[in-house]
Amino acid sequence: MIQIKHLSKAFGKLSVFDDTDFSFPGRGLICLLGASGSGKSTLFNLLAGFDRNYTGEITVRGTDIRQLSEADLCAYRREDVGFVFQNYHLLSGYTALDNVMLACELNAEGKEQNLRSAQNLLQTLGLGNKQNAKIEDLSGGQKQRVAIARALINNPSMVLADEPTGALDRSNASEMMSLLKEISKDRLVIVITHDKKVCEFADEIIQIKEGKILKTEPDKEEIVHKHELRPIAAGRSVKPNLRKLAFKNFSIRLMRYLAVSLAVSIGTLGFILSLSSGNIMNQAIADFKDKNSAFNNGYIKTEDMNTVFAMLQKDVRLENVYQQYILKDITLTMNGKSEVMAAKYPLPKATESMAFGHMPARGKNEIVVSPSLAKKFTGDLSKLIGQKLILTYNGKQYSQTVAGIFNAYYDDFFVSSDVEQALYEGINNEESYSISYDVINFEDIVQVSEDLRLENIESKNASKEVLALQNTFQGLKQLFLVVSCLILLICIGLSMLLLFKLQNARYKEVGLLAALGFHKKMIRKVILNEYACLSAAAVVLNGILIAALDLASRLYEIPVQISGIQIAASILSTVLMIIVMSMLASYRLIHTEPAQALRK
Ligand code: ADP
Ligand code: MG
């Protein structure tokens, strides 16, 4: 059945086979004895077509297997060769039946038929009640029987068993050999072993010595050496459902894959949130503005009032620029009580602080008063807010609502800039006392103050507080960035570690799939599909994380706002990172030769 002619094979300078000839019969149990390193596994790789780098000729039923196309070679492995490995090479997480059915993915029988054959085979091998048991729950002997069922499911013309009893105890080993002996009645079974006891079952014992394949015992009667006419299987292959296979692999490793997705999602989301720490800063600025509604006000007292006033009016960063005057004989009326102030001086509002309540807002006719002034109208200061206070000036009345009490030790009050400007309207030919202005943008407050100082104009404003606030947030922003970079790096490191560990455990799976007749492209597709599942899981997890964060920020009023762009960026970068990381992790796996992968 197998003719080896002038076979030479070397690894670099190491010659394993040196111009050897050998002919394997069509059926029977052949034991291949030989010292470790003599070339037994190499011979298997050659027979299975894993290794095509040799001189000489290997023909199987008349076909030179080196001449087979990639597709025909896969079909040959699938239908003509059954593999049994020392360490079983069964897939954990799969049931016994699943493991056998994996070998049927590519045959043309149809699922029903395959299922029946697999069940019958397991039944025959004494595993009828273990079909749906997970591989990891079976004993060594049971596992090896599952492996035999998998090797036989496509009714191959030869079975290559590399130390099939190596991991079994004596009685299990004998049982296994009886089984292989039984199987060898209508096919060729080659068993690698270094156990003389195992050889007792052999029809023929061969050895590799000094590069030659040699018989150690003469032919026994029953071995058939006649050449069979059936050509080797080639070309016939159905499209396997690789997506399903990938999904199955994915679900078996679900927990580990979820851990990877979670780590990546947390990393990218954290990173993107940190880039948006501006939101938190805006919130803090809003809080600051709330507490100090005169935060943007400036107050200037100068010798050269008109020049400075003209200059300020031209500054596009400013609004509500007006000159302030001393109000003489202004009357305040509340609760039927009236109080006349002989002279009310303008105040630098931005540097005043509130005891309680808030600063007067424009357009609302609001007033704030000092405690000593308030006491002239009421004994209970706490009830003051919201009450009406009427200002009478120049024969006009201005009805105001008390908005708060500010910290001052003398009788004083101030109103919003629009009311203040209205009060000044009746004033003629008076010299102004000071100038008031508002800075339009928060970001300009510090610079305006700085520019005035350069012109030797002293302005009273809140630029110091604003600068302190901005500095704090600059520092915080940097801290955020550093921390989130760290989180991202740790998460990437962790997920890479997980992915690499996951991949390293898969070499034998890749080798196995190749032995079962899967093309390299198919194996690659299974792995890529698995990563597609991983990416999808990461997207879902990312979405869940974002939703959770959003909910938490609403419930606990955390000032994080996640915009659509951030959501998209987070999801996109998660997927990108998963793709890049899985490419890196699987690069070696995908590019490892199946024979090499089986050795790992
Ligand atoms: P064994 O009889 O123990 O199965 P092998 O067939 O695995 O021996 O190996 C035969 C010899 O070839 C050994 O010396 C081994 O180190 C060497 N060998 C096997 N595969 C390779 C390889 N891919 N590259 C280099 N040397 C190899
Ligand atoms: Mg070996």
XYZ file of C-alpha atoms and ligand atoms in Angstrom:
628
model
C 0.000 0.000 0.000
C 2.817 2.432 0.826
C 5.985 2.294 -1.210
C 9.030 4.170 -0.017
C 11.817 4.419 -2.572
C 15.251 5.981 -2.101
C 13.979 8.129 0.737
C 16.498 10.574 2.173
C 15.595 13.140 4.749
C 17.842 15.458 6.710
C 17.437 18.355 9.097
C 20.374 20.536 8.212
C 23.408 18.334 8.702
C 21.457 15.702 10.635
C 20.503 12.858 8.336
C 17.439 10.941 9.553
C 16.779 8.753 6.493
C 19.512 7.843 4.079
C 18.403 6.342 0.763
C 16.040 3.826 2.324
C 13.374 1.678 0.658
C 10.411 0.138 2.338
C 7.033 -1.245 1.474
C 4.079 -1.206 3.876
C 1.303 -3.789 3.431
C -2.353 -2.899 2.868
C -3.418 -4.188 6.247
C -2.028 -5.443 9.495
C -0.511 -4.035 12.651
C 3.025 -2.811 12.214
C 5.030 -1.774 15.229
C 7.774 0.758 14.685
C 10.457 0.380 17.309
C 13.396 2.667 17.618
C 15.516 4.720 19.929
C 14.391 8.205 20.735
C 15.520 10.557 18.018
C 15.863 7.812 15.451
C 13.237 9.370 13.176
C 9.937 7.695 14.038
C 7.899 10.900 14.237
C 9.710 12.175 11.172
C 8.508 9.128 9.259
C 4.922 9.825 10.363
C 5.192 13.429 9.230
C 6.407 12.219 5.870
C 3.640 9.636 5.523
C 0.997 12.212 6.504
C 2.343 14.723 4.025
C 3.169 17.231 6.772
C 6.753 17.207 5.630
C 7.387 17.361 1.898
C 10.983 18.338 2.072
C 12.762 15.077 1.199
C 14.326 13.286 -1.715
C 13.111 9.970 -3.042
C 9.516 8.931 -3.434
C 6.628 8.008 -1.174
C 3.649 6.564 -3.017
C 0.367 5.592 -1.436
C -1.624 3.152 -3.563
C 0.337 4.303 -6.535
C 0.036 8.055 -5.951
C 3.136 10.062 -5.185
C 1.920 12.090 -2.196
C 4.438 14.836 -2.812
C 2.680 15.603 -6.090
C -0.681 16.190 -4.351
C -2.035 19.713 -4.372
C -2.687 21.392 -1.010
C -6.393 20.543 -1.266
C -5.765 16.936 -2.302
C -3.288 16.521 0.514
C -5.917 17.681 2.989
C -8.413 15.249 1.527
C -5.803 12.474 1.745
C -5.196 13.183 5.436
C -8.898 13.397 6.129
C -9.979 10.219 4.372
C -6.932 7.993 4.169
C -5.098 8.686 7.398
C -6.336 8.439 10.964
C -4.071 9.833 13.684
C -3.756 8.687 17.280
C -1.398 10.671 19.490
C 0.363 9.833 22.718
C -1.259 12.742 24.524
C -4.613 12.159 22.804
C -4.816 15.673 21.352
C -8.470 15.903 22.207
C -10.075 19.313 22.645
C -11.030 20.160 26.200
C -14.386 21.775 26.605
C -15.702 19.530 23.833
C -17.646 16.355 24.615
C -16.425 12.944 23.485
C -18.956 13.046 20.666
C -17.926 16.598 19.652
C -14.320 15.494 19.412
C -15.221 12.659 17.082
C -17.563 14.865 15.068
C -14.790 17.395 14.560
C -13.222 14.920 12.157
C -16.482 14.861 10.164
C -16.622 18.606 9.562
C -15.131 18.136 6.127
C -16.628 14.885 4.912
C -19.529 14.765 2.521
C -21.756 12.410 4.518
C -24.211 14.874 5.963
C -24.638 15.637 9.631
C -27.247 12.971 10.462
C -25.218 10.188 8.944
C -22.021 11.365 10.659
C -23.755 11.628 14.005
C -25.035 8.088 13.709
C -21.616 6.758 12.714
C -19.917 8.602 15.571
C -22.427 7.314 18.105
C -22.129 3.754 16.799
C -18.375 3.928 16.880
C -18.284 5.218 20.449
C -20.778 2.522 21.374
C -18.565 -0.161 19.811
C -15.554 1.192 21.686
C -17.442 0.919 24.970
C -18.089 4.620 25.384
C -21.830 4.568 24.736
C -22.586 6.216 28.046
C -19.745 8.737 27.825
C -20.683 10.361 24.537
C -21.779 13.596 26.121
C -19.152 13.696 28.842
C -16.579 16.471 28.626
C -13.152 15.201 27.583
C -11.539 16.459 30.759
C -13.865 14.199 32.790
C -12.689 10.975 31.093
C -9.924 8.599 32.193
C -6.769 8.106 30.128
C -8.009 4.839 28.611
C -11.355 6.415 27.741
C -9.659 9.414 26.180
C -7.510 7.207 23.996
C -10.595 5.311 22.868
C -12.234 8.603 21.904
C -9.072 9.402 19.958
C -9.362 6.057 18.172
C -12.999 6.722 17.353
C -11.933 10.054 15.891
C -9.201 8.354 13.870
C -11.651 5.792 12.509
C -14.706 7.907 11.832
C -13.784 8.539 8.205
C -12.851 4.890 7.686
C -9.227 5.595 6.740
C -7.019 3.092 4.952
C -4.243 3.628 7.496
C -3.982 4.641 11.121
C -0.806 6.279 12.379
C -0.505 5.950 16.146
C 2.427 7.694 17.827
C 2.979 6.011 21.200
C -0.754 5.460 21.732
C -0.115 3.545 24.945
C 2.493 5.931 26.303
C 0.138 7.559 28.778
C -1.730 4.369 29.724
C -1.182 1.739 32.409
C -0.447 -1.865 31.493
C -4.019 -3.175 31.354
C -5.311 -0.166 29.464
C -2.349 -0.456 27.112
C -3.189 -4.113 26.359
C -6.805 -3.215 25.807
C -5.751 -0.455 23.453
C -3.484 -2.752 21.472
C -6.220 -5.411 21.159
C -8.407 -2.683 19.802
C -5.779 -1.558 17.294
C -5.196 -5.180 16.350
C -8.904 -5.558 15.677
C -8.913 -2.415 13.574
C -5.886 -3.605 11.611
C -7.884 -6.466 10.172
C -9.009 -4.283 7.329
C -6.503 -1.457 7.271
C -2.891 -0.659 7.874
C -2.122 0.387 11.428
C 1.361 1.664 12.213
C 2.135 2.027 15.881
C 5.210 3.814 17.173
C 6.347 2.345 20.452
C 9.381 1.506 22.480
C 7.482 -1.019 24.574
C 8.388 -4.641 23.739
C 5.096 -5.810 25.285
C 3.187 -3.724 22.785
C 5.112 -5.426 20.020
C 3.548 -8.747 21.004
C 0.448 -7.602 19.150
C 2.358 -6.773 15.992
C 2.111 -8.599 12.714
C 5.406 -7.090 11.781
C 8.022 -5.144 13.714
C 10.157 -2.609 11.956
C 12.978 -0.363 13.101
C 14.815 2.710 11.977
C 18.535 2.123 12.180
C 21.254 4.278 10.716
C 18.840 5.955 8.395
C 17.220 2.799 7.112
C 13.800 1.290 7.752
C 14.348 -2.403 8.525
C 12.219 -5.431 9.366
C 13.147 -7.196 12.559
C 10.898 -10.202 12.049
C 10.040 -12.099 8.923
C 6.629 -11.567 7.338
C 3.803 -13.362 8.995
C 1.463 -15.315 6.789
C -1.633 -13.216 6.961
C -0.190 -9.899 5.902
C -1.389 -8.861 2.499
C 1.135 -7.059 0.378
C -0.923 -6.863 -2.711
C -1.391 -3.537 -4.384
C -4.892 -2.174 -4.004
C -6.585 -0.467 -6.895
C -8.706 2.129 -5.133
C -6.987 5.472 -5.697
C -6.291 7.561 -2.652
C -8.924 10.095 -1.699
C -8.361 13.412 -3.322
C -10.140 16.626 -4.065
C -13.501 15.754 -2.566
C -14.117 18.206 0.199
C -17.185 19.961 1.519
C -17.245 23.433 2.969
C -17.138 23.075 6.728
C -19.068 25.458 8.951
C -16.026 27.283 10.228
C -18.040 30.049 11.870
C -19.872 27.525 13.975
C -16.606 25.904 14.941
C -15.116 29.272 15.839
C -18.175 30.169 17.883
C -17.934 26.882 19.717
C -14.267 27.483 20.478
C -15.171 30.973 21.594
C -17.867 29.788 23.978
C -15.561 27.144 25.438
C -13.072 29.892 26.261
C -15.788 32.418 27.035
C -14.563 33.394 30.498
C -11.013 34.035 29.348
C -12.181 35.922 26.295
C -14.551 37.999 28.430
C -11.672 38.847 30.733
C -9.699 40.057 27.720
C -12.620 42.132 26.422
C -13.245 43.577 29.850
C -9.623 44.541 30.344
C -9.432 46.203 26.945
C -12.797 47.929 27.376
C -11.881 49.322 30.773
C -8.541 50.475 29.427
C -9.875 52.318 26.403
C -12.934 53.714 28.160
C -10.800 54.992 31.017
C -8.402 56.549 28.591
C -11.087 58.260 26.575
C -12.824 59.500 29.715
C -9.577 61.023 30.890
C -9.274 62.881 27.618
C -12.686 64.306 28.400
C -11.729 65.438 31.890
C -12.537 68.870 30.445
C -16.131 68.033 31.337
C -15.238 67.867 34.981
C -13.375 71.155 34.703
C -16.357 72.821 33.041
C -18.563 71.588 35.848
C -16.158 73.002 38.432
C -16.066 76.314 36.596
C -19.859 76.364 36.533
C -19.869 75.722 40.293
C -17.360 78.495 40.760
C -19.471 80.891 38.687
C -22.543 79.916 40.689
C -20.871 80.757 43.969
C -19.335 83.909 42.658
C -21.551 85.373 39.986
C -19.299 88.439 39.847
C -16.310 86.235 38.942
C -15.879 88.094 35.649
C -16.238 91.609 37.054
C -13.393 94.055 37.254
C -13.169 97.342 39.129
C -10.669 100.091 38.404
C -9.900 103.225 40.337
C -7.481 105.491 38.530
C -6.336 109.068 38.119
C -6.890 109.041 34.386
C -10.471 107.866 34.277
C -11.399 108.921 30.745
C -8.389 107.453 28.950
C -8.733 104.120 30.751
C -12.473 104.093 30.138
C -11.951 104.715 26.407
C -9.372 101.951 26.300
C -11.619 99.436 28.045
C -14.539 100.272 25.780
C -12.431 99.295 22.787
C -11.446 95.934 24.271
C -13.522 93.253 22.502
C -13.019 90.826 25.376
C -15.099 93.062 27.650
C -18.751 93.994 28.038
C -20.816 96.174 30.379
C -18.016 98.715 30.628
C -19.300 101.767 32.530
C -18.164 104.523 34.863
C -19.295 104.434 38.472
C -20.275 107.352 40.664
C -20.831 108.091 44.318
C -24.567 108.001 45.031
C -25.474 110.753 47.454
C -28.496 110.623 49.726
C -29.896 107.318 48.550
C -32.889 106.007 50.522
C -33.494 102.331 51.307
C -36.979 101.284 52.398
C -38.048 97.937 53.785
C -40.745 96.707 56.152
C -41.950 100.299 56.429
C -38.572 101.416 57.710
C -36.398 103.853 55.771
C -32.707 104.458 55.960
C -30.820 107.238 54.186
C -27.193 106.739 53.191
C -25.368 110.025 52.755
C -22.866 108.535 50.318
C -22.869 105.100 48.688
C -19.477 104.254 47.133
C -19.064 101.773 44.252
C -17.645 98.372 45.266
C -15.238 95.916 43.650
C -17.792 93.100 43.410
C -15.540 90.260 42.339
C -13.575 90.408 45.575
C -16.618 90.511 47.838
C -17.690 87.227 49.383
C -21.197 86.150 50.252
C -22.186 85.145 53.815
C -25.229 83.502 52.321
C -27.485 83.841 49.315
C -26.017 84.743 45.971
C -24.742 87.777 44.142
C -27.272 89.952 42.301
C -27.878 88.680 38.786
C -28.415 90.979 35.835
C -31.994 91.515 34.743
C -33.479 90.306 38.014
C -33.485 93.494 40.134
C -31.578 91.826 42.922
C -29.714 93.428 45.807
C -27.337 92.141 48.479
C -26.784 93.938 51.760
C -24.249 93.870 54.595
C -25.331 92.410 57.970
C -25.160 95.756 59.779
C -27.400 97.397 57.193
C -29.816 94.456 57.226
C -30.186 94.673 61.005
C -31.664 98.145 60.590
C -34.715 96.581 58.890
C -35.190 93.227 60.585
C -34.110 91.297 63.643
C -34.109 87.950 61.836
C -31.506 87.958 59.064
C -32.426 84.497 57.921
C -35.837 85.702 56.728
C -34.373 88.521 54.722
C -33.746 86.724 51.443
C -36.583 87.148 48.970
C -37.949 90.266 50.654
C -38.471 93.536 48.783
C -36.208 96.513 49.346
C -36.911 99.809 47.611
C -34.156 102.161 46.570
C -35.129 105.792 46.097
C -32.675 107.969 44.236
C -33.023 111.216 42.326
C -36.767 110.994 42.769
C -36.995 107.538 41.181
C -37.854 104.270 42.927
C -36.152 100.935 42.190
C -37.809 97.874 43.683
C -35.238 95.172 44.452
C -35.343 91.651 45.868
C -32.807 90.733 48.543
C -30.628 87.932 47.057
C -28.137 87.535 49.883
C -25.943 88.984 52.585
C -22.302 89.759 51.883
C -19.390 89.927 54.266
C -18.813 93.593 55.171
C -18.416 95.285 58.543
C -20.133 98.535 57.619
C -23.524 99.589 56.219
C -23.379 98.819 52.525
C -25.161 97.141 49.635
C -24.733 96.451 45.955
C -27.021 95.787 43.040
C -26.566 94.143 39.653
C -24.702 96.134 37.023
C -27.841 96.929 34.974
C -29.635 98.446 37.998
C -26.454 100.244 38.960
C -26.192 101.778 35.481
C -29.843 102.867 35.710
C -29.114 104.594 39.029
C -26.258 106.550 37.409
C -28.444 107.803 34.562
C -29.589 110.917 36.376
C -26.083 111.952 37.349
C -24.688 114.932 35.424
C -21.398 116.772 35.503
C -20.088 114.623 38.280
C -16.639 113.159 38.189
C -16.738 109.382 38.065
C -15.313 107.426 41.017
C -14.363 104.160 39.352
C -14.905 101.952 36.296
C -16.680 98.589 36.194
C -16.363 95.993 33.428
C -17.216 92.347 32.803
C -14.988 89.891 30.945
C -17.029 87.951 28.401
C -15.098 84.663 28.427
C -13.922 82.841 31.525
C -10.664 81.975 29.803
C -9.827 85.683 29.240
C -10.175 86.799 32.866
C -6.548 86.200 33.805
C -5.129 87.675 30.606
C -7.251 90.865 30.825
C -6.019 91.466 34.343
C -2.446 90.787 33.233
C -2.731 93.208 30.293
C -4.057 95.953 32.581
C -1.237 95.405 35.045
C 1.268 95.836 32.213
C -0.333 99.212 31.534
C 0.079 100.045 35.250
C -3.657 99.982 35.784
C -4.668 98.350 39.057
C -7.848 96.317 38.649
C -9.707 94.523 41.433
C -11.028 91.257 40.102
C -11.145 87.492 40.699
C -8.260 86.660 38.356
C -6.180 85.130 41.175
C -8.934 82.687 42.089
C -9.572 81.914 38.439
C -5.859 81.302 37.878
C -5.701 79.036 40.932
C -8.705 77.107 39.643
C -7.179 76.768 36.199
C -3.847 75.628 37.623
C -5.542 73.053 39.796
C -7.292 71.640 36.793
C -4.207 71.727 34.643
C -2.524 69.555 37.263
C -5.563 67.333 37.591
C -5.763 66.915 33.843
C -2.153 65.770 33.703
C -2.670 63.432 36.628
C -5.737 62.020 34.885
C -3.764 61.455 31.726
C -0.902 59.720 33.500
C -3.242 57.514 35.530
C -5.324 56.556 32.541
C -2.260 55.837 30.417
C -1.144 53.541 33.217
C -4.558 51.859 33.349
C -4.502 51.442 29.594
C -1.005 49.949 29.639
C -1.847 47.574 32.477
C -5.030 46.502 30.729
C -3.225 45.963 27.427
C -0.462 44.047 29.203
C -2.957 41.862 31.020
C -4.994 41.090 27.948
C -1.888 40.369 25.878
C -0.747 37.971 28.575
C -4.123 36.261 28.584
C -4.267 36.085 24.799
C -0.738 34.700 24.520
C -1.445 32.083 27.169
C -4.622 31.182 25.352
C -2.769 30.896 22.050
C 0.096 28.827 23.382
C -2.361 26.206 24.553
C -3.663 25.983 21.005
C -0.732 24.739 18.998
C -1.806 21.156 19.346
C -5.312 22.156 18.263
C -3.926 23.702 15.087
C -1.837 20.579 14.470
C -4.839 18.411 15.113
C -7.069 20.297 12.698
C -4.375 19.901 10.057
C -4.181 16.191 10.806
C -7.938 15.996 10.385
C -7.585 17.438 6.916
C -8.349 21.122 7.505
C -6.530 23.448 5.128
C -4.313 26.132 6.554
C -6.779 28.701 5.243
C -9.623 27.041 7.136
C -7.636 26.936 10.360
C -6.780 30.581 9.916
C -10.432 31.344 9.287
C -11.497 29.539 12.463
C -9.020 31.567 14.493
C -9.983 34.839 12.800
C -13.657 34.116 13.360
C -12.927 33.501 16.987
C -11.385 36.948 17.147
C -14.440 38.392 15.434
C -16.467 36.914 18.296
C -13.983 38.430 20.732
C -14.360 41.847 19.117
C -18.135 41.554 19.230
C -17.977 40.624 22.911
C -15.735 43.611 23.526
C -18.198 45.941 21.775
C -21.062 44.612 23.879
C -19.028 44.890 27.081
C -17.936 48.378 26.131
C -21.574 49.349 25.600
C -22.537 47.890 28.961
C -19.687 49.731 30.672
C -20.673 53.023 29.048
C -24.324 52.536 30.029
C -23.296 51.669 33.604
C -21.066 54.712 33.782
C -23.824 56.902 32.422
C -26.284 55.538 34.971
C -23.812 55.968 37.821
C -23.056 59.533 36.781
C -26.765 60.326 36.777
C -27.487 58.595 40.089
C -24.531 60.027 41.978
C -24.230 63.253 40.005
C -20.667 62.520 38.953
C -19.733 65.228 36.467
C -18.833 62.865 33.614
C -20.572 63.402 30.364
C -20.018 60.825 27.658
C -20.608 62.210 24.218
C -21.521 60.234 21.121
C -18.054 60.822 19.735
C -16.495 59.417 22.897
C -18.727 56.341 22.741
C -17.797 55.784 19.116
C -14.097 56.390 19.835
C -14.162 54.014 22.781
C -15.840 51.217 20.831
C -13.700 51.755 17.765
C -10.438 51.785 19.695
C -11.474 48.693 21.664
C -12.137 46.793 18.453
C -8.927 48.071 16.887
C -6.901 47.081 19.914
C -8.448 43.613 20.018
C -7.699 43.145 16.333
C -4.097 44.288 16.692
C -3.534 42.296 19.870
C -5.060 39.115 18.518
C -3.060 39.455 15.301
C 0.076 39.733 17.393
C -0.902 36.891 19.684
C -1.859 34.528 16.887
C 0.803 35.461 14.352
C 3.101 32.643 15.338
C 0.227 30.230 15.843
C -1.142 30.836 12.369
C 2.270 30.639 10.757
C 3.420 27.472 12.482
C 3.582 24.362 10.313
C 1.064 21.736 11.486
C 3.774 19.113 12.120
C 5.615 21.671 14.236
C 2.407 22.595 16.027
C 1.775 18.945 16.893
C 5.170 18.745 18.574
C 4.474 21.678 20.933
P 11.704 10.096 17.300
O 12.169 8.797 16.737
O 12.089 10.221 18.725
O 10.279 10.369 17.048
P 12.067 12.342 15.558
O 11.583 11.799 14.296
O 11.190 13.263 16.277
O 12.553 11.197 16.536
O 13.433 13.103 15.271
C 14.514 12.532 14.593
C 15.691 13.479 14.649
O 15.427 14.606 13.872
C 15.967 13.975 16.046
O 17.365 14.057 16.242
C 15.341 15.323 16.071
O 16.038 16.154 16.957
C 15.486 15.777 14.657
N 14.376 16.637 14.246
C 13.095 16.297 14.183
N 12.333 17.333 13.727
C 13.189 18.348 13.511
C 13.032 19.675 13.042
N 11.854 20.171 12.687
N 14.129 20.436 12.936
C 15.363 19.939 13.272
N 15.565 18.720 13.719
C 14.510 17.899 13.842
Mg 8.686 10.957 18.401
